[in-house]
Coordinates of C-alpha atoms in Angstrom, one line a residue:
Chain S
X1272 CA 0.0 0.0 0.0
X1273 CA 1.7 3.2 -1.1
X1274 CA 1.1 6.4 0.7
X1275 CA -0.3 9.4 -1.2
X1276 CA -0.5 12.5 1.0
X1277 CA -2.9 14.5 -1.1
X1278 CA -5.2 11.7 -1.8
X1279 CA -5.4 10.9 1.9
X1280 CA -6.4 14.4 3.0
X1281 CA -10.1 14.3 2.2
X1282 CA -10.5 11.4 4.6
X1283 CA -9.7 13.7 7.5
X1284 CA -11.0 17.0 6.0
X1285 CA -13.4 17.7 8.8
X1286 CA -10.8 17.0 11.4
X1287 CA -8.4 19.4 9.8
X1288 CA -11.1 22.0 9.6
X1289 CA -11.9 21.6 13.3
X1290 CA -8.2 21.8 14.3
X1291 CA -7.8 25.1 12.5
X1292 CA -11.0 26.4 14.1
X1293 CA -9.8 25.3 17.5
X1294 CA -6.7 27.5 17.1
X1295 CA -8.7 30.4 15.7
X1296 CA -11.2 30.3 18.6
X1297 CA -8.4 30.1 21.1
X1298 CA -6.8 33.2 19.6
X1299 CA -10.1 35.1 19.4
X1300 CA -10.8 34.3 23.0
X1301 CA -7.5 35.8 24.0
X1302 CA -7.5 38.9 21.9
X1303 CA -11.2 39.9 21.8
X1304 CA -12.4 42.3 24.6
X1305 CA -14.9 40.8 27.0
X1306 CA -17.8 42.8 25.6
X1307 CA -17.4 41.2 22.1
X1308 CA -16.5 37.7 23.3
X1309 CA -20.1 36.5 22.6
X1310 CA -19.1 36.5 18.9
X1311 CA -16.7 33.6 19.5
X1312 CA -19.7 31.3 19.7
X1313 CA -21.0 32.5 16.4
X1314 CA -17.5 32.0 14.8
X1315 CA -17.3 28.5 16.2
X1316 CA -20.9 27.6 15.1
X1317 CA -20.6 29.0 11.6
X1318 CA -17.1 27.5 11.2
X1319 CA -18.5 24.1 12.0
X1320 CA -21.3 24.5 9.6
X1321 CA -18.9 25.7 6.9
X1322 CA -16.6 22.6 7.6
X1323 CA -19.6 20.3 7.2
X1324 CA -20.7 22.0 4.0
X1325 CA -17.2 21.9 2.5
X1326 CA -16.7 18.3 3.4
X1327 CA -20.1 17.3 2.0
X1328 CA -19.7 19.2 -1.3
X1329 CA -16.0 18.9 -2.0
X1330 CA -14.4 15.9 -0.2
X1331 CA -17.3 13.5 0.2
X1332 CA -16.3 9.9 -0.4
X1333 CA -17.2 8.5 -3.8
X1334 CA -17.2 4.8 -4.8
X1335 CA -13.7 5.4 -6.2
X1336 CA -12.2 7.1 -3.2
X1337 CA -13.7 4.9 -0.5
X1338 CA -11.2 2.9 1.4
X1339 CA -8.7 2.8 4.2
X1340 CA -6.4 5.7 4.6
X1341 CA -3.5 6.8 6.8
X1342 CA -2.0 3.4 7.3
X1343 CA -5.3 1.7 7.8
X1344 CA -6.3 4.0 10.6
X1345 CA -9.2 5.8 9.0
X1346 CA -11.9 4.5 6.8
X1347 CA -13.2 7.0 4.3
X1348 CA -16.8 6.0 3.4
X1349 CA -20.3 7.1 3.2
X1350 CA -21.2 5.9 6.7
X1351 CA -18.3 8.0 8.2
X1352 CA -19.5 10.9 6.1
X1353 CA -23.1 10.7 7.5
X1354 CA -21.8 10.5 11.1
X1355 CA -19.2 13.2 10.7
X1356 CA -21.8 15.7 9.3
X1357 CA -24.2 14.7 12.1
X1358 CA -21.5 15.6 14.7
X1359 CA -20.6 18.8 13.0
X1360 CA -24.2 19.9 12.9
X1361 CA -24.7 19.0 16.6
X1362 CA -21.6 21.0 17.5
X1363 CA -22.7 24.0 15.5
X1364 CA -26.2 24.0 17.1
X1365 CA -24.7 23.6 20.6
X1366 CA -22.5 26.6 20.0
X1367 CA -25.5 28.7 18.9
X1368 CA -27.6 27.9 21.9
X1369 CA -24.6 28.1 24.2
X1370 CA -24.2 31.8 23.2
X1371 CA -27.5 32.5 25.0
X1372 CA -26.7 30.7 28.2
X1373 CA -25.4 33.5 30.5
X1374 CA -22.9 31.4 32.4
X1375 CA -21.2 30.1 29.3
X1376 CA -21.5 32.8 26.6
X1377 CA -18.6 35.1 27.6
X1378 CA -16.1 32.3 28.0
X1379 CA -14.5 31.4 24.7
X1380 CA -12.9 28.2 26.1
X1381 CA -16.4 26.7 26.2
X1382 CA -16.6 26.7 22.4
X1383 CA -13.0 25.6 22.2
X1384 CA -13.8 22.5 24.2
X1385 CA -16.9 21.8 22.1
X1386 CA -14.8 21.9 19.0
X1387 CA -12.1 19.5 20.4
X1388 CA -14.8 17.1 21.5
X1389 CA -16.4 17.2 18.1
X1390 CA -13.0 16.5 16.6
X1391 CA -12.8 13.3 18.6
X1392 CA -16.3 12.3 17.6
X1393 CA -15.6 12.8 13.9
X1394 CA -12.5 10.6 14.2
X1395 CA -14.6 8.0 16.0
X1396 CA -16.9 7.8 12.9
X1397 CA -14.1 6.6 10.7
X1398 CA -11.7 4.8 13.0
X1399 CA -10.6 1.4 11.9
X1400 CA -7.6 0.7 14.1
X1401 CA -7.6 -0.1 17.8
X1402 CA -5.2 2.7 18.7
X1403 CA -7.3 5.2 16.7
X1404 CA -10.5 3.9 18.3
X1405 CA -9.3 4.5 21.9
X1406 CA -7.6 7.8 21.0
X1407 CA -10.8 9.1 19.3
X1408 CA -13.0 7.9 22.1
X1409 CA -10.9 9.6 24.7
X1410 CA -10.6 12.8 22.7
X1411 CA -14.4 12.9 22.7
X1412 CA -14.9 12.0 26.3
X1413 CA -12.2 13.9 28.3
X1414 CA -13.4 17.3 27.0
X1415 CA -17.0 16.3 27.9
X1416 CA -15.9 15.7 31.5
X1417 CA -14.6 19.3 31.5
X1418 CA -17.8 20.6 29.9
X1419 CA -20.1 18.8 32.4
X1420 CA -18.2 20.5 35.3
X1421 CA -17.9 23.8 33.4
X1422 CA -19.8 26.0 35.9
X1423 CA -17.4 25.6 38.8
X1424 CA -19.5 28.0 40.9
X1425 CA -22.5 25.7 40.6
X1426 CA -22.4 22.8 43.0
X1427 CA -24.6 20.6 40.8
X1428 CA -22.4 21.1 37.7
X1429 CA -19.3 20.2 39.6
X1430 CA -21.0 17.1 41.0
X1431 CA -22.2 16.1 37.6
X1432 CA -18.7 16.5 36.2
X1433 CA -17.2 14.3 39.0
X1434 CA -19.8 11.6 38.5
X1435 CA -19.4 11.6 34.7
X1436 CA -15.6 11.5 35.1
X1437 CA -15.6 8.6 37.6
X1438 CA -18.1 6.4 35.7
X1439 CA -16.7 7.4 32.3
X1440 CA -13.1 6.6 32.9
X1441 CA -14.1 3.4 34.7
X1442 CA -15.9 2.4 31.5
X1443 CA -12.9 3.5 29.4
X1444 CA -10.5 1.4 31.5
X1445 CA -12.8 -1.7 31.1
X1446 CA -13.0 -1.1 27.3
X1447 CA -9.2 -0.7 27.1
X1448 CA -8.6 -3.9 28.9
X1449 CA -10.9 -5.7 26.5
X1450 CA -9.1 -4.1 23.6
X1451 CA -5.7 -5.0 24.9
X1452 CA -6.8 -8.6 25.1
X1453 CA -8.1 -8.5 21.6
X1454 CA -4.7 -7.1 20.5
X1455 CA -2.9 -9.7 22.4
X1456 CA -4.7 -12.7 21.1
X1457 CA -4.5 -11.6 17.5
X1458 CA -1.3 -9.5 17.3
X1459 CA -2.9 -7.0 15.1
X1460 CA -4.4 -3.5 15.7
X1461 CA -6.2 -3.0 12.4
X1462 CA -9.8 -4.1 12.7
X1463 CA -9.9 -5.9 9.3
X1464 CA -6.6 -7.7 10.1
X1465 CA -8.0 -8.9 13.4
X1466 CA -11.0 -10.2 11.6
X1467 CA -8.9 -12.0 9.1
X1468 CA -6.8 -13.5 11.8
X1469 CA -9.8 -14.6 13.9
X1470 CA -11.1 -16.6 10.9
X1471 CA -7.9 -18.5 10.4
X1472 CA -7.3 -22.0 11.6
X1473 CA -4.9 -20.9 14.3
X1474 CA -7.9 -19.5 16.2
X1475 CA -10.5 -22.1 15.5
X1476 CA -10.5 -23.7 19.0
X1477 CA -10.2 -20.6 21.2
X1478 CA -13.7 -19.1 21.8
X1479 CA -13.3 -18.2 25.5
X1480 CA -10.8 -15.3 25.2
X1481 CA -12.8 -13.8 22.4
X1482 CA -16.0 -14.0 24.4
X1483 CA -14.3 -12.3 27.4
X1484 CA -13.0 -9.5 25.3
X1485 CA -16.4 -9.0 23.6
X1486 CA -18.1 -8.9 27.0
X1487 CA -15.6 -6.2 28.2
X1488 CA -15.9 -4.2 25.1
X1489 CA -19.7 -4.3 25.2
X1490 CA -19.6 -3.1 28.8
X1491 CA -17.4 -0.2 27.8
X1492 CA -19.6 0.8 24.9
X1493 CA -22.7 0.3 27.0
X1494 CA -21.5 3.0 29.4
X1495 CA -20.9 5.4 26.5
X1496 CA -24.3 5.0 24.9
X1497 CA -26.0 4.8 28.4
X1498 CA -27.6 1.4 27.9
X1499 CA -29.1 -0.3 31.0
X1500 CA -27.5 -1.7 33.2
X1501 CA -24.6 0.7 32.6
X1502 CA -26.8 3.8 32.6
X1503 CA -26.6 5.0 36.2
X1504 CA -24.5 8.1 35.5
X1505 CA -26.9 9.4 32.8
X1506 CA -29.7 11.1 34.8
X1507 CA -27.3 12.8 37.3
X1508 CA -25.0 14.0 34.6
X1509 CA -27.8 15.2 32.3
X1510 CA -29.5 17.1 35.2
X1511 CA -26.4 18.7 36.6
X1512 CA -24.5 19.7 33.5
X1513 CA -25.2 23.1 31.9
X1514 CA -28.1 22.5 29.5
X1515 CA -26.2 23.2 26.2
X1516 CA -23.6 20.6 27.4
X1517 CA -26.3 18.1 28.1
X1518 CA -27.7 18.7 24.6
X1519 CA -24.2 18.1 23.1
X1520 CA -23.3 15.0 25.0
X1521 CA -26.8 13.4 24.5
X1522 CA -26.3 13.5 20.7
X1523 CA -22.7 13.9 19.5
X1524 CA -21.0 11.4 21.8
X1525 CA -23.9 9.0 21.5
X1526 CA -24.1 9.2 17.7
X1527 CA -20.3 8.7 17.4
X1528 CA -20.4 5.8 19.8
X1529 CA -23.1 4.1 17.9
X1530 CA -21.3 4.5 14.6
X1531 CA -18.1 3.1 16.2
X1532 CA -20.1 0.2 17.8
X1533 CA -21.6 -0.9 14.5
X1534 CA -18.4 -0.5 12.6
X1535 CA -16.3 -2.2 15.2
X1536 CA -18.4 -5.3 15.7
X1537 CA -19.2 -5.8 12.0
X1538 CA -15.5 -5.4 11.2
X1539 CA -14.0 -7.5 13.9
X1540 CA -16.6 -10.2 14.4
X1541 CA -18.3 -10.3 11.0
X1542 CA -21.4 -12.3 10.3
X1543 CA -20.7 -16.0 10.0
X1544 CA -17.5 -16.0 12.0
X1545 CA -17.4 -19.4 13.7
X1546 CA -14.9 -20.1 16.5
X1547 CA -14.9 -23.4 18.2
X1548 CA -18.4 -24.2 16.9
X1549 CA -19.8 -20.9 18.3
X1550 CA -21.2 -18.3 16.0
X1551 CA -19.6 -15.2 17.4
X1552 CA -21.8 -12.7 15.7
X1553 CA -25.0 -14.2 17.1
X1554 CA -23.4 -14.1 20.6
X1555 CA -22.9 -10.4 20.5
X1556 CA -26.2 -9.8 18.7
X1557 CA -28.1 -11.7 21.4
X1558 CA -26.3 -9.8 24.1
X1559 CA -27.2 -6.5 22.4
X1560 CA -30.9 -7.6 22.0
X1561 CA -31.1 -8.2 25.8
X1562 CA -29.5 -4.8 26.5
X1563 CA -32.1 -3.2 24.1
X1564 CA -35.1 -4.7 25.9
X1565 CA -33.8 -3.8 29.3
X1566 CA -32.9 -0.2 28.2
X1567 CA -36.2 0.5 26.5
X1568 CA -38.3 -0.9 29.3
X1569 CA -36.4 0.5 32.2
X1570 CA -35.8 4.0 30.6
X1571 CA -39.5 4.4 29.7
X1572 CA -40.9 3.2 33.1
X1573 CA -38.6 5.4 35.2
X1574 CA -39.2 8.4 32.9
X1575 CA -42.9 8.2 33.9
X1576 CA -42.2 9.4 37.4
X1577 CA -39.8 12.3 36.7
X1578 CA -40.6 15.9 37.7
X1579 CA -37.5 17.5 36.4
X1580 CA -37.6 18.0 32.6
X1581 CA -33.9 17.3 32.0
X1582 CA -34.0 14.1 34.1
X1583 CA -37.1 13.0 32.2
X1584 CA -35.2 13.5 28.9
X1585 CA -32.3 11.6 30.4
X1586 CA -34.4 8.5 31.0
X1587 CA -36.0 9.1 27.6
X1588 CA -32.5 9.0 26.0
X1589 CA -31.8 5.7 27.8
X1590 CA -35.0 4.4 26.2
X1591 CA -34.0 5.8 22.8
X1592 CA -30.6 4.1 23.1
X1593 CA -32.6 0.9 23.6
X1594 CA -34.5 1.4 20.3
X1595 CA -31.2 2.0 18.5
X1596 CA -29.7 -1.1 20.1
X1597 CA -32.6 -3.0 18.6
X1598 CA -31.3 -1.9 15.2
X1599 CA -27.8 -3.2 16.2
X1600 CA -29.3 -6.5 17.2
X1601 CA -30.9 -6.8 13.8
X1602 CA -27.6 -6.5 11.9
X1603 CA -27.7 -10.2 11.0
X1604 CA -29.2 -9.5 7.6
X1605 CA -26.7 -8.4 5.0
X1606 CA -29.2 -6.2 3.3
X1607 CA -28.0 -3.3 5.4
X1608 CA -31.5 -2.1 6.3
X1609 CA -30.7 -2.0 9.9
X1610 CA -27.5 0.1 9.5
X1611 CA -29.5 2.5 7.4
X1612 CA -32.2 2.6 10.0
X1613 CA -29.7 3.4 12.7
X1614 CA -28.1 6.1 10.6
X1615 CA -31.5 7.7 9.9
X1616 CA -32.6 7.4 13.5
X1617 CA -29.5 9.1 14.9
X1618 CA -29.7 11.9 12.3
X1619 CA -33.2 12.8 13.2
X1620 CA -32.5 12.2 16.9
X1621 CA -29.7 14.8 16.7
X1622 CA -32.0 17.5 15.6
X1623 CA -34.8 16.4 17.9
X1624 CA -32.8 16.3 21.1
X1625 CA -30.9 19.5 20.3
X1626 CA -34.3 21.2 19.7
X1627 CA -35.7 19.9 23.0
X1628 CA -32.7 20.9 25.0
X1629 CA -32.5 24.2 23.2
X1630 CA -36.0 25.1 24.3
X1631 CA -35.0 24.1 27.9
X1632 CA -32.0 26.5 27.7
X1633 CA -34.2 29.5 27.0
X1634 CA -36.9 28.4 29.4
X1635 CA -34.5 27.9 32.3
X1636 CA -32.5 31.0 31.5
X1637 CA -35.7 33.1 31.9
X1638 CA -37.4 31.3 34.8
X1639 CA -34.5 29.6 36.6
X1640 CA -36.6 26.4 36.8
X1641 CA -36.3 23.0 35.2
X1642 CA -39.5 21.5 36.7
X1643 CA -42.1 20.1 34.3
X1644 CA -44.8 21.8 36.4
X1645 CA -43.4 25.2 35.8
X1646 CA -43.8 24.7 32.0
X1647 CA -47.5 25.4 32.6
X1648 CA -48.9 28.0 30.3
X1649 CA -45.8 28.1 28.1
X1650 CA -48.1 28.2 25.0
X1651 CA -49.4 31.6 26.2
X1652 CA -46.1 32.9 27.4
X1653 CA -44.2 32.1 24.3
X1654 CA -46.2 30.2 21.7
X1655 CA -43.3 29.6 19.3
X1656 CA -41.2 28.0 22.0
X1657 CA -44.1 25.8 23.0
X1658 CA -44.6 24.8 19.4
X1659 CA -40.9 23.9 19.0
X1660 CA -41.0 21.8 22.1
X1661 CA -44.1 20.1 21.0
X1662 CA -42.5 19.2 17.7
X1663 CA -39.5 17.8 19.6
X1664 CA -41.6 15.7 22.0
X1665 CA -43.8 14.4 19.2
X1666 CA -40.7 13.3 17.3
X1667 CA -39.3 11.6 20.4
X1668 CA -42.6 9.9 20.9
X1669 CA -42.7 8.8 17.2
X1670 CA -45.8 10.6 16.0
X1671 CA -46.0 11.8 12.4
X1672 CA -45.4 14.3 10.8
X1673 CA -42.3 14.5 13.1
X1674 CA -39.3 12.6 12.0
X1675 CA -39.4 10.2 14.9
X1676 CA -42.2 8.2 13.4
X1677 CA -40.2 7.1 10.4
X1678 CA -37.1 6.7 12.5
X1679 CA -38.9 4.1 14.7
X1680 CA -40.7 2.6 11.7
X1681 CA -37.4 1.8 10.0
X1682 CA -35.9 0.3 13.1
X1683 CA -38.9 -1.9 13.7
X1684 CA -38.9 -2.9 10.1
X1685 CA -35.3 -3.9 10.3
X1686 CA -36.0 -6.0 13.4
X1687 CA -38.8 -7.8 11.7
X1688 CA -36.6 -8.5 8.6
X1689 CA -34.0 -10.0 10.9
X1690 CA -36.6 -12.4 12.3
X1691 CA -36.7 -10.5 15.6
X1692 CA -40.5 -9.8 15.5
X1693 CA -40.8 -10.4 19.2
X1694 CA -38.2 -7.6 19.8
X1695 CA -40.1 -5.2 17.5
X1696 CA -43.3 -6.0 19.5
X1697 CA -41.6 -5.1 22.7
X1698 CA -40.4 -1.9 21.0
X1699 CA -43.9 -0.9 20.0
X1700 CA -45.3 -1.6 23.4
X1701 CA -42.5 0.6 24.8
X1702 CA -43.3 3.4 22.4
X1703 CA -46.9 3.3 23.7
X1704 CA -45.8 3.7 27.3
X1705 CA -43.4 6.5 26.3
X1706 CA -46.3 8.3 24.6
X1707 CA -47.8 9.0 28.0
X1708 CA -45.0 11.0 29.5
X1709 CA -44.3 13.0 26.4
X1710 CA -47.9 13.9 26.0
X1711 CA -48.2 14.9 29.6
X1712 CA -45.6 17.6 29.0
X1713 CA -47.5 18.9 26.0
X1714 CA -50.7 19.0 28.1
X1715 CA -48.9 21.0 30.8
X1716 CA -47.7 23.5 28.3
X1717 CA -51.0 24.0 26.5
X1718 CA -53.7 23.4 29.1
X1719 CA -52.4 23.9 32.6
X1720 CA -52.3 27.2 34.4
X1721 CA -49.3 28.0 36.6
X1722 CA -48.2 30.7 39.0
X1723 CA -46.1 32.7 36.5
X1724 CA -48.5 33.2 33.7
X1725 CA -47.4 36.7 32.9
X1726 CA -43.6 36.1 32.9
X1727 CA -42.2 36.6 29.5
X1728 CA -39.7 34.1 28.1
X1729 CA -37.3 36.1 25.8
X1730 CA -35.5 34.3 23.0
X1731 CA -32.7 36.1 21.1
X1732 CA -33.0 36.4 17.4
X1733 CA -30.2 34.0 16.7
X1734 CA -31.6 31.5 19.1
X1735 CA -35.0 31.8 17.5
X1736 CA -33.5 31.2 14.1
X1737 CA -31.6 28.1 15.3
X1738 CA -34.7 26.6 17.0
X1739 CA -36.8 27.3 13.9
X1740 CA -34.3 25.6 11.6
X1741 CA -34.1 22.6 13.9
X1742 CA -37.9 22.3 14.1
X1743 CA -38.1 22.6 10.3
X1744 CA -35.5 19.9 9.9
X1745 CA -37.4 17.6 12.3
X1746 CA -40.6 18.1 10.3
X1747 CA -39.0 17.9 6.9
X1748 CA -37.1 14.7 7.8
X1749 CA -40.4 13.2 8.7
X1750 CA -42.1 14.2 5.5
X1751 CA -40.5 15.0 2.2
X1752 CA -36.8 14.4 3.1
X1753 CA -37.4 11.0 4.5
X1754 CA -36.6 9.1 1.3
X1755 CA -33.5 11.0 0.2
X1756 CA -32.0 10.7 3.7
X1757 CA -32.8 7.0 4.1
X1758 CA -31.3 6.3 0.7
X1759 CA -28.1 8.2 1.8
X1760 CA -28.0 6.1 4.9
X1761 CA -28.5 3.0 2.9
X1762 CA -25.5 3.9 0.7
X1763 CA -23.6 4.2 3.9
X1764 CA -24.7 0.8 5.0
X1765 CA -23.7 -0.7 1.6
X1766 CA -20.3 0.9 2.0
X1767 CA -19.9 -0.6 5.4
X1768 CA -20.6 -4.1 4.2
X1769 CA -18.3 -3.9 1.2
X1770 CA -15.0 -4.9 2.6
X1771 CA -12.3 -2.7 1.2
X1772 CA -8.6 -3.5 1.4
X1773 CA -5.8 -1.0 0.9
Chain D
X665 CA 14.6 -19.8 33.3
X666 CA 12.4 -17.5 31.4
X667 CA 9.1 -16.2 32.6
X668 CA 6.3 -17.4 30.5
X669 CA 3.6 -15.1 29.1
X670 CA 0.8 -16.4 31.2
X671 CA 2.5 -15.1 34.4
X672 CA 2.4 -11.6 33.1
X673 CA -1.2 -12.0 32.1
X674 CA -2.0 -13.3 35.5
X675 CA -0.4 -10.3 37.2
X676 CA -2.2 -8.0 34.8
X677 CA -5.6 -9.6 35.5
X678 CA -4.9 -9.4 39.3
X679 CA -4.0 -5.7 39.1
X680 CA -7.1 -5.1 37.0
X681 CA -9.3 -6.8 39.5
X682 CA -7.8 -4.9 42.4
X683 CA -8.5 -1.7 40.4
X684 CA -12.1 -2.7 39.8
X685 CA -12.5 -3.6 43.4
X686 CA -11.0 -0.3 44.5
X687 CA -13.3 1.7 42.2
X688 CA -16.4 -0.1 43.5
X689 CA -15.6 -0.1 47.2
X690 CA -13.6 3.2 47.9
X691 CA -15.6 6.2 49.0
X692 CA -12.9 8.9 48.5
X693 CA -12.8 10.2 45.0
X694 CA -9.0 10.5 45.0
X695 CA -8.7 6.8 46.0
X696 CA -11.1 5.9 43.1
X697 CA -8.9 7.9 40.7
X698 CA -5.9 5.8 42.0
X699 CA -7.8 2.6 41.4
X700 CA -8.6 3.8 37.8
X701 CA -4.9 4.3 37.3
X702 CA -4.3 0.7 38.4
X703 CA -6.7 -0.5 35.8
X704 CA -4.9 1.4 33.1
X705 CA -1.5 0.0 34.4
X706 CA -3.0 -3.5 34.0
X707 CA -3.8 -2.6 30.3
X708 CA -0.2 -1.6 29.8
X709 CA 1.2 -4.7 31.3
X710 CA -1.0 -6.7 29.0
X711 CA 0.0 -4.7 25.9
X712 CA 3.8 -4.8 26.6
X713 CA 3.7 -8.5 27.5
X714 CA 1.8 -9.4 24.4
X715 CA 4.1 -7.3 22.3
X716 CA 7.3 -8.8 23.7
X717 CA 6.1 -12.4 23.4
X718 CA 4.0 -12.0 20.2
X719 CA 5.9 -9.9 17.7
X720 CA 8.8 -8.0 19.1
X721 CA 9.9 -6.8 15.7
X722 CA 6.5 -5.1 15.2
X723 CA 6.5 -1.8 17.1
X724 CA 2.7 -1.6 17.3
X725 CA 2.4 -2.8 20.9
X726 CA 4.8 -0.3 22.2
X727 CA 3.1 2.5 20.4
X728 CA -0.2 1.4 21.8
X729 CA 1.2 1.4 25.3
X730 CA 2.6 4.9 25.0
X731 CA -0.8 6.1 23.8
X732 CA -2.4 4.5 26.9
X733 CA 0.2 6.5 29.0
X734 CA -1.0 9.7 27.4
X735 CA -4.6 8.9 28.0
X736 CA -4.0 8.0 31.6
X737 CA -2.1 11.3 32.1
X738 CA -4.9 13.3 30.5
X739 CA -7.5 11.6 32.5
X740 CA -5.6 12.1 35.8
X741 CA -5.2 15.8 35.0
X742 CA -8.8 16.4 34.2
X743 CA -10.0 14.2 37.0
X744 CA -7.9 15.9 39.7
X745 CA -9.1 19.3 38.4
X746 CA -12.7 18.3 38.7
X747 CA -12.1 16.8 42.2
X748 CA -10.5 20.0 43.3
X749 CA -13.5 22.0 41.9
X750 CA -15.9 19.7 43.9
X751 CA -13.7 20.1 47.0
X752 CA -13.9 23.9 46.8
X753 CA -17.6 23.9 46.5
X754 CA -18.4 21.2 49.1
X755 CA -15.4 20.8 51.3
X756 CA -15.4 17.1 50.8
X757 CA -14.4 14.5 48.2
X758 CA -16.2 11.6 49.7
X759 CA -18.6 10.3 47.0
X760 CA -21.5 9.8 49.4
X761 CA -21.5 13.4 50.5
X762 CA -21.8 14.6 46.9
X763 CA -25.4 13.8 46.4
X764 CA -27.5 16.8 45.3
X765 CA -28.5 15.0 42.1
X766 CA -30.8 12.0 42.7
X767 CA -34.3 10.9 42.1

């Protein structure tokens, strides 16, 4: 494999853009006077959007350029493209809503850390080497620990940061141990080389070590995507972290982790890999199916009792992780429907969750409250904000015309195609339970009367524009843009299944 | 007499288990951080032993281990900073005292 520098650059174009922006934002933060520092957030946000647009238009992978680059460390393909653009959009929207959070806006380093974390998440989307995988994972997570504890004056933020750090690095250490075993038993770090070695005769009678490393790696990933029973950090961290940070970590790190999970398991333990008479792929798929059921059921049932809106969304995100894991469990068909469904679901989930948390940012900045009860009468205090929140909640609940309907539909379809109809039925039952707590919030906003009916909730012009764009995206993804996006995701799935060497 | 590979792996597994036990049983956040470092050391013992006994001409294992060093250092730096922030706002780093968020 010869190395061509210029041909390798497009594979890391978003990462280069983000690195340049990190330096620019750092300098702006130093040299801009305090009164103008709010603009740093806009520079960061527009810079990330520009990076995404340039990558999409100029350096997107084509069937000719897809493949492994940088010594087999990075895979340049359509699936990576989808997840990289998803992360960049999530980072940009977070910067825009972070500008209006008073405790964060005048501190340029907030945007710097968001950019660095996004850099790690984009690398995760394309990583195909064990070293790259852990490096990208840590580049994403370590800045997130800092972000969760960003408001040092706030006791709850510091506590949230500490809990996130302790649980997160515990999970990383477990994952690393699993990965070190995998390296040791195979002697390779490239995911495709490992898969090739595992299928050779030298390994045909050694299932136990592979099982142990799979179990350790699933535990590590389970923490990152907050699947039950590795979820216990999620509600506390989501509640305590500054709301824009919660928004970011609930979408960017989760989306990147899922893309890595799918790529990692399909590459290292491909379908039909048999060691010592055991079909390895069905072992991890069955484990994932169990995690999916437990996450969906537990997340939805606990969410019913929540009084704090951020905590409720935390349990809701645990349940959403369960739905997506259902797609991972359905990977056994080579048609790629389930990868496409996962891609589509995460894309619409990015917009939906950012929209929901964006509304909470403006609501709690104005009222200082995060209780569901205090949302009473929001439809009269700020009808547009209530409408945006309604769209987000309908999408999370999976009601058309919001995008969540098709997102869930594709996942259930993939499960049925993979002969997991019982799993799809559990998913549908869960979606019905979830409907209750989402609709209760809508009822509180539109019907209930609260104590602060006259209190205005101001939304800055930029914030209004961002929320409007996100709402529009959620509705369009659920109506006219469904087919083009699903086809894009299906191309990504196809690229993932095509094994490319060199 | 040369030391066989499995002895290194046994030490590594023991160190890892001590680390896990420490994380789960310790109540002081600094002690938990130390246990986390133990777990990462176990990973490094694994990597270096596998590298030495597997393919010593291939430098990958060493590179991998040095990246794990960097990650451990970065985690310790951020973790200590966060623990100091908690100590300043609470006056305690015992995990059970840090309990505003629950429900």
